[in-house]
PDB file of N, CA and C in Angstrom:
ATOM      1  N   MET A   1     125.835  72.592 127.071  1.00 49.00           N
ATOM      2  CA  MET A   1     124.773  72.686 126.102  1.00 49.00           C
ATOM      3  C   MET A   1     125.342  72.680 124.685  1.00 49.00           C
ATOM      4  N   ASN A   2     124.582  72.190 123.819  1.00 54.00           N
ATOM      5  CA  ASN A   2     124.989  72.105 122.428  1.00 54.00           C
ATOM      6  C   ASN A   2     124.812  73.466 121.746  1.00 54.00           C
ATOM      7  N   ILE A   3     125.727  73.834 120.875  1.00 56.00           N
ATOM      8  CA  ILE A   3     125.675  75.131 120.194  1.00 56.00           C
ATOM      9  C   ILE A   3     124.454  75.233 119.288  1.00 56.00           C
ATOM     10  N   ARG A   4     123.999  74.136 118.737  1.00 57.00           N
ATOM     11  CA  ARG A   4     122.803  74.168 117.883  1.00 57.00           C
ATOM     12  C   ARG A   4     121.596  74.682 118.646  1.00 57.00           C
ATOM     13  N   PHE A   5     121.462  74.295 119.891  1.00 60.00           N
ATOM     14  CA  PHE A   5     120.307  74.710 120.677  1.00 60.00           C
ATOM     15  C   PHE A   5     120.388  76.191 121.051  1.00 60.00           C
ATOM     16  N   LEU A   6     121.574  76.732 121.132  1.00 59.00           N
ATOM     17  CA  LEU A   6     121.728  78.157 121.409  1.00 59.00           C
ATOM     18  C   LEU A   6     121.606  78.993 120.136  1.00 59.00           C
ATOM     19  N   GLY A   7     122.017  78.447 119.017  1.00 58.00           N
ATOM     20  CA  GLY A   7     121.989  79.174 117.754  1.00 58.00           C
ATOM     21  C   GLY A   7     120.597  79.348 117.183  1.00 58.00           C
ATOM     22  N   LEU A   8     119.736  78.378 117.373  1.00 57.00           N
ATOM     23  CA  LEU A   8     118.385  78.455 116.819  1.00 57.00           C
ATOM     24  C   LEU A   8     117.593  79.630 117.380  1.00 57.00           C
ATOM     25  N   PRO A   9     117.540  79.829 118.690  1.00 62.00           N
ATOM     26  CA  PRO A   9     116.822  81.011 119.192  1.00 62.00           C
ATOM     27  C   PRO A   9     117.453  82.325 118.733  1.00 62.00           C
ATOM     28  N   LEU A  10     118.769  82.347 118.616  1.00 56.00           N
ATOM     29  CA  LEU A  10     119.432  83.554 118.153  1.00 56.00           C
ATOM     30  C   LEU A  10     119.043  83.877 116.715  1.00 56.00           C
ATOM     31  N   VAL A  11     118.976  82.875 115.873  1.00 58.00           N
ATOM     32  CA  VAL A  11     118.563  83.072 114.483  1.00 58.00           C
ATOM     33  C   VAL A  11     117.111  83.539 114.432  1.00 58.00           C
ATOM     34  N   ALA A  12     116.248  82.961 115.245  1.00 58.00           N
ATOM     35  CA  ALA A  12     114.832  83.345 115.258  1.00 58.00           C
ATOM     36  C   ALA A  12     114.659  84.797 115.695  1.00 58.00           C
ATOM     37  N   VAL A  13     115.373  85.210 116.721  1.00 55.00           N
ATOM     38  CA  VAL A  13     115.274  86.590 117.199  1.00 55.00           C
ATOM     39  C   VAL A  13     115.801  87.560 116.144  1.00 55.00           C
ATOM     40  N   THR A  14     116.878  87.221 115.481  1.00 55.00           N
ATOM     41  CA  THR A  14     117.430  88.069 114.430  1.00 55.00           C
ATOM     42  C   THR A  14     116.453  88.211 113.278  1.00 55.00           C
ATOM     43  N   PHE A  15     115.838  87.121 112.873  1.00 52.00           N
ATOM     44  CA  PHE A  15     114.861  87.153 111.788  1.00 52.00           C
ATOM     45  C   PHE A  15     113.673  88.034 112.143  1.00 52.00           C
ATOM     46  N   LEU A  16     113.159  87.905 113.356  1.00 47.00           N
ATOM     47  CA  LEU A  16     112.022  88.714 113.777  1.00 47.00           C
ATOM     48  C   LEU A  16     112.384  90.191 113.861  1.00 47.00           C
ATOM     49  N   ALA A  17     113.584  90.489 114.301  1.00 49.00           N
ATOM     50  CA  ALA A  17     114.019  91.880 114.380  1.00 49.00           C
ATOM     51  C   ALA A  17     114.120  92.500 112.991  1.00 49.00           C
ATOM     52  N   LEU A  18     114.656  91.764 112.041  1.00 49.00           N
ATOM     53  CA  LEU A  18     114.768  92.279 110.682  1.00 49.00           C
ATOM     54  C   LEU A  18     113.420  92.392 110.003  1.00 49.00           C
ATOM     55  N   ALA A  19     112.520  91.493 110.293  1.00 52.00           N
ATOM     56  CA  ALA A  19     111.188  91.540 109.700  1.00 52.00           C
ATOM     57  C   ALA A  19     110.420  92.746 110.214  1.00 52.00           C
ATOM     58  N   GLY A  20     110.689  93.170 111.418  1.00 51.00           N
ATOM     59  CA  GLY A  20     110.001  94.314 111.985  1.00 51.00           C
ATOM     60  C   GLY A  20     110.496  95.643 111.456  1.00 51.00           C
ATOM     61  N   CYS A  21     111.579  95.658 110.714  1.00 58.00           N
ATOM     62  CA  CYS A  21     112.148  96.908 110.211  1.00 58.00           C
ATOM     63  C   CYS A  21     111.388  97.462 109.014  1.00 58.00           C
ATOM     64  N   SER A  22     110.719  96.631 108.257  1.00 68.00           N
ATOM     65  CA  SER A  22     110.021  97.120 107.086  1.00 68.00           C
ATOM     66  C   SER A  22     108.659  97.673 107.481  1.00 68.00           C
ATOM     67  N   THR A  23     108.239  98.717 106.773  1.00 78.00           N
ATOM     68  CA  THR A  23     106.957  99.352 107.018  1.00 78.00           C
ATOM     69  C   THR A  23     106.153  99.313 105.731  1.00 78.00           C
ATOM     70  N   PRO A  24     105.150  98.435 105.633  1.00 87.00           N
ATOM     71  CA  PRO A  24     104.337  98.401 104.421  1.00 87.00           C
ATOM     72  C   PRO A  24     103.706  99.774 104.157  1.00 87.00           C
ATOM     73  N   THR A  25     103.816 100.230 102.926  1.00 90.00           N
ATOM     74  CA  THR A  25     103.376 101.569 102.560  1.00 90.00           C
ATOM     75  C   THR A  25     102.518 101.508 101.303  1.00 90.00           C
ATOM     76  N   VAL A  26     101.514 102.380 101.241  1.00 93.00           N
ATOM     77  CA  VAL A  26     100.659 102.489 100.067  1.00 93.00           C
ATOM     78  C   VAL A  26     100.979 103.807  99.368  1.00 93.00           C
ATOM     79  N   VAL A  27     101.346 103.712  98.102  1.00 92.00           N
ATOM     80  CA  VAL A  27     101.600 104.892  97.279  1.00 92.00           C
ATOM     81  C   VAL A  27     100.400 105.052  96.353  1.00 92.00           C
ATOM     82  N   THR A  28      99.706 106.170  96.468  1.00 94.00           N
ATOM     83  CA  THR A  28      98.522 106.423  95.649  1.00 94.00           C
ATOM     84  C   THR A  28      98.845 107.522  94.643  1.00 94.00           C
ATOM     85  N   LEU A  29      98.540 107.247  93.384  1.00 94.00           N
ATOM     86  CA  LEU A  29      98.771 108.229  92.332  1.00 94.00           C
ATOM     87  C   LEU A  29      97.535 109.091  92.131  1.00 94.00           C
ATOM     88  N   GLN A  30      97.687 110.170  91.394  1.00 95.00           N
ATOM     89  CA  GLN A  30      96.588 111.096  91.137  1.00 95.00           C
ATOM     90  C   GLN A  30      95.422 110.414  90.404  1.00 95.00           C
ATOM     91  N   ASN A  31      95.707 109.413  89.591  1.00 96.00           N
ATOM     92  CA  ASN A  31      94.657 108.734  88.839  1.00 96.00           C
ATOM     93  C   ASN A  31      93.991 107.606  89.630  1.00 96.00           C
ATOM     94  N   GLY A  32      94.387 107.419  90.898  1.00 94.00           N
ATOM     95  CA  GLY A  32      93.774 106.406  91.753  1.00 94.00           C
ATOM     96  C   GLY A  32      94.537 105.099  91.834  1.00 94.00           C
ATOM     97  N   THR A  33      95.541 104.918  91.012  1.00 94.00           N
ATOM     98  CA  THR A  33      96.344 103.707  91.058  1.00 94.00           C
ATOM     99  C   THR A  33      97.077 103.629  92.386  1.00 94.00           C
ATOM    100  N   GLN A  34      97.071 102.455  93.007  1.00 94.00           N
ATOM    101  CA  GLN A  34      97.757 102.270  94.278  1.00 94.00           C
ATOM    102  C   GLN A  34      98.818 101.193  94.141  1.00 94.00           C
ATOM    103  N   TYR A  35      99.959 101.441  94.761  1.00 94.00           N
ATOM    104  CA  TYR A  35     101.051 100.478  94.820  1.00 94.00           C
ATOM    105  C   TYR A  35     101.315 100.172  96.277  1.00 94.00           C
ATOM    106  N   LEU A  36     101.448  98.903  96.607  1.00 93.00           N
ATOM    107  CA  LEU A  36     101.818  98.481  97.948  1.00 93.00           C
ATOM    108  C   LEU A  36     103.294  98.141  97.941  1.00 93.00           C
ATOM    109  N   THR A  37     104.052  98.793  98.824  1.00 90.00           N
ATOM    110  CA  THR A  37     105.487  98.559  98.895  1.00 90.00           C
ATOM    111  C   THR A  37     105.829  97.945 100.242  1.00 90.00           C
ATOM    112  N   GLU A  38     106.983  97.289 100.310  1.00 86.00           N
ATOM    113  CA  GLU A  38     107.411  96.682 101.561  1.00 86.00           C
ATOM    114  C   GLU A  38     107.999  97.708 102.517  1.00 86.00           C
ATOM    115  N   ASP A  39     108.481  98.816 101.991  1.00 82.00           N
ATOM    116  CA  ASP A  39     109.103  99.834 102.820  1.00 82.00           C
ATOM    117  C   ASP A  39     108.758 101.208 102.270  1.00 82.00           C
ATOM    118  N   THR A  40     108.915 102.233 103.085  1.00 79.00           N
ATOM    119  CA  THR A  40     108.563 103.585 102.681  1.00 79.00           C
ATOM    120  C   THR A  40     109.477 104.071 101.558  1.00 79.00           C
ATOM    121  N   PRO A  41     108.896 104.469 100.423  1.00 77.00           N
ATOM    122  CA  PRO A  41     109.719 104.985  99.324  1.00 77.00           C
ATOM    123  C   PRO A  41     110.052 106.456  99.566  1.00 77.00           C
ATOM    124  N   ASN A  42     111.187 106.720 100.161  1.00 65.00           N
ATOM    125  CA  ASN A  42     111.558 108.099 100.445  1.00 65.00           C
ATOM    126  C   ASN A  42     112.573 108.628  99.448  1.00 65.00           C
ATOM    127  N   THR A  43     112.707 107.954  98.351  1.00 64.00           N
ATOM    128  CA  THR A  43     113.697 108.342  97.349  1.00 64.00           C
ATOM    129  C   THR A  43     113.026 109.177  96.266  1.00 64.00           C
ATOM    130  N   ARG A  44     113.448 110.409  96.161  1.00 69.00           N
ATOM    131  CA  ARG A  44     113.009 111.258  95.053  1.00 69.00           C
ATOM    132  C   ARG A  44     114.265 111.640  94.297  1.00 69.00           C
ATOM    133  N   THR A  45     114.329 111.244  93.055  1.00 74.00           N
ATOM    134  CA  THR A  45     115.549 111.457  92.277  1.00 74.00           C
ATOM    135  C   THR A  45     115.687 112.928  91.880  1.00 74.00           C
ATOM    136  N   ALA A  46     116.867 113.291  91.425  1.00 81.00           N
ATOM    137  CA  ALA A  46     117.148 114.668  91.030  1.00 81.00           C
ATOM    138  C   ALA A  46     116.299 115.110  89.842  1.00 81.00           C
ATOM    139  N   ASP A  47     115.858 114.148  89.018  1.00 84.00           N
ATOM    140  CA  ASP A  47     115.046 114.506  87.860  1.00 84.00           C
ATOM    141  C   ASP A  47     113.546 114.521  88.163  1.00 84.00           C
ATOM    142  N   GLY A  48     113.155 114.445  89.449  1.00 84.00           N
ATOM    143  CA  GLY A  48     111.759 114.601  89.840  1.00 84.00           C
ATOM    144  C   GLY A  48     110.932 113.337  89.800  1.00 84.00           C
ATOM    145  N   PHE A  49     111.521 112.185  90.012  1.00 88.00           N
ATOM    146  CA  PHE A  49     110.798 110.925  90.003  1.00 88.00           C
ATOM    147  C   PHE A  49     110.921 110.215  91.351  1.00 88.00           C
ATOM    148  N   TYR A  50     109.906 109.467  91.702  1.00 88.00           N
ATOM    149  CA  TYR A  50     109.985 108.531  92.817  1.00 88.00           C
ATOM    150  C   TYR A  50     110.278 107.159  92.236  1.00 88.00           C
ATOM    151  N   GLU A  51     111.204 106.450  92.847  1.00 88.00           N
ATOM    152  CA  GLU A  51     111.515 105.084  92.435  1.00 88.00           C
ATOM    153  C   GLU A  51     111.351 104.178  93.639  1.00 88.00           C
ATOM    154  N   PHE A  52     110.591 103.087  93.450  1.00 89.00           N
ATOM    155  CA  PHE A  52     110.391 102.132  94.529  1.00 89.00           C
ATOM    156  C   PHE A  52     110.085 100.772  93.942  1.00 89.00           C
ATOM    157  N   GLU A  53     110.065  99.773  94.808  1.00 89.00           N
ATOM    158  CA  GLU A  53     109.779  98.403  94.395  1.00 89.00           C
ATOM    159  C   GLU A  53     108.480  97.980  95.075  1.00 89.00           C
ATOM    160  N   ASP A  54     107.513  97.505  94.277  1.00 89.00           N
ATOM    161  CA  ASP A  54     106.256  97.056  94.877  1.00 89.00           C
ATOM    162  C   ASP A  54     106.440  95.666  95.480  1.00 89.00           C
ATOM    163  N   ILE A  55     105.383  95.141  96.108  1.00 90.00           N
ATOM    164  CA  ILE A  55     105.536  93.872  96.836  1.00 90.00           C
ATOM    165  C   ILE A  55     105.774  92.684  95.923  1.00 90.00           C
ATOM    166  N   SER A  56     105.470  92.819  94.647  1.00 91.00           N
ATOM    167  CA  SER A  56     105.749  91.717  93.717  1.00 91.00           C
ATOM    168  C   SER A  56     107.181  91.756  93.205  1.00 91.00           C
ATOM    169  N   GLY A  57     107.941  92.807  93.592  1.00 90.00           N
ATOM    170  CA  GLY A  57     109.324  92.907  93.159  1.00 90.00           C
ATOM    171  C   GLY A  57     109.527  93.754  91.921  1.00 90.00           C
ATOM    172  N   LYS A  58     108.444  94.311  91.394  1.00 92.00           N
ATOM    173  CA  LYS A  58     108.527  95.132  90.185  1.00 92.00           C
ATOM    174  C   LYS A  58     109.022  96.534  90.549  1.00 92.00           C
ATOM    175  N   LYS A  59     110.026  97.022  89.811  1.00 91.00           N
ATOM    176  CA  LYS A  59     110.527  98.377  90.019  1.00 91.00           C
ATOM    177  C   LYS A  59     109.575  99.361  89.352  1.00 91.00           C
ATOM    178  N   VAL A  60     109.171 100.379  90.117  1.00 90.00           N
ATOM    179  CA  VAL A  60     108.224 101.374  89.631  1.00 90.00           C
ATOM    180  C   VAL A  60     108.890 102.739  89.691  1.00 90.00           C
ATOM    181  N   ARG A  61     108.676 103.520  88.640  1.00 90.00           N
ATOM    182  CA  ARG A  61     109.213 104.878  88.585  1.00 90.00           C
ATOM    183  C   ARG A  61     108.095 105.796  88.113  1.00 90.00           C
ATOM    184  N   VAL A  62     107.724 106.760  88.961  1.00 90.00           N
ATOM    185  CA  VAL A  62     106.646 107.685  88.617  1.00 90.00           C
ATOM    186  C   VAL A  62     107.102 109.116  88.882  1.00 90.00           C
ATOM    187  N   ARG A  63     106.544 110.044  88.113  1.00 90.00           N
ATOM    188  CA  ARG A  63     106.859 111.451  88.328  1.00 90.00           C
ATOM    189  C   ARG A  63     106.308 111.892  89.673  1.00 90.00           C
ATOM    190  N   ALA A  64     107.024 112.766  90.342  1.00 88.00           N
ATOM    191  CA  ALA A  64     106.624 113.220  91.675  1.00 88.00           C
ATOM    192  C   ALA A  64     105.275 113.929  91.651  1.00 88.00           C
ATOM    193  N   ASP A  65     104.956 114.643  90.588  1.00 90.00           N
ATOM    194  CA  ASP A  65     103.675 115.350  90.541  1.00 90.00           C
ATOM    195  C   ASP A  65     102.496 114.408  90.292  1.00 90.00           C
ATOM    196  N   GLU A  66     102.751 113.146  89.951  1.00 93.00           N
ATOM    197  CA  GLU A  66     101.690 112.158  89.792  1.00 93.00           C
ATOM    198  C   GLU A  66     101.327 111.483  91.110  1.00 93.00           C
ATOM    199  N   VAL A  67     102.171 111.630  92.127  1.00 91.00           N
ATOM    200  CA  VAL A  67     101.939 110.980  93.416  1.00 91.00           C
ATOM    201  C   VAL A  67     100.999 111.843  94.251  1.00 91.00           C
ATOM    202  N   ALA A  68      99.870 111.237  94.674  1.00 92.00           N
ATOM    203  CA  ALA A  68      98.914 111.962  95.515  1.00 92.00           C
ATOM    204  C   ALA A  68      99.270 111.811  96.988  1.00 92.00           C
ATOM    205  N   THR A  69      99.475 110.559  97.455  1.00 90.00           N
ATOM    206  CA  THR A  69      99.801 110.321  98.853  1.00 90.00           C
ATOM    207  C   THR A  69     100.769 109.155  98.991  1.00 90.00           C
ATOM    208  N   ILE A  70     101.520 109.187 100.083  1.00 89.00           N
ATOM    209  CA  ILE A  70     102.364 108.072 100.499  1.00 89.00           C
ATOM    210  C   ILE A  70     102.068 107.881 101.968  1.00 89.00           C
ATOM    211  N   ARG A  71     101.450 106.746 102.321  1.00 90.00           N
ATOM    212  CA  ARG A  71     101.068 106.531 103.717  1.00 90.00           C
ATOM    213  C   ARG A  71     101.345 105.082 104.139  1.00 90.00           C
ATOM    214  N   LYS A  72     101.497 104.905 105.440  1.00 88.00           N
ATOM    215  CA  LYS A  72     101.684 103.563 105.974  1.00 88.00           C
ATOM    216  C   LYS A  72     100.390 102.780 105.829  1.00 88.00           C
ATOM    217  N   GLU A  73     100.533 101.483 105.555  1.00 81.00           N
ATOM    218  CA  GLU A  73      99.350 100.631 105.410  1.00 81.00           C
ATOM    219  C   GLU A  73      98.717 100.420 106.769  1.00 81.00           C
ATOM    220  N   ASP A  74      97.384 100.441 106.807  1.00 73.00           N
ATOM    221  CA  ASP A  74      96.657 100.245 108.070  1.00 73.00           C
ATOM    222  C   ASP A  74      96.679  98.838 108.525  1.00 73.00           C
TER     223      ASP A  74
END
């Protein structure tokens, strides 16, 4: 068998496995603003801020006391 035919399914399985690792999450602030992230933002910095990247790639930094909820997207 040709290696190309064996490599393609392996690449597809790897891609699907990596795609399944992210958990879309909704971060809701006290004022009602919602951010959709590709993965759970579990980073709280020493100075009391959450830092995460929304789905558009924009880096967001908010104070921890401004965050109302962090939940997985339905």
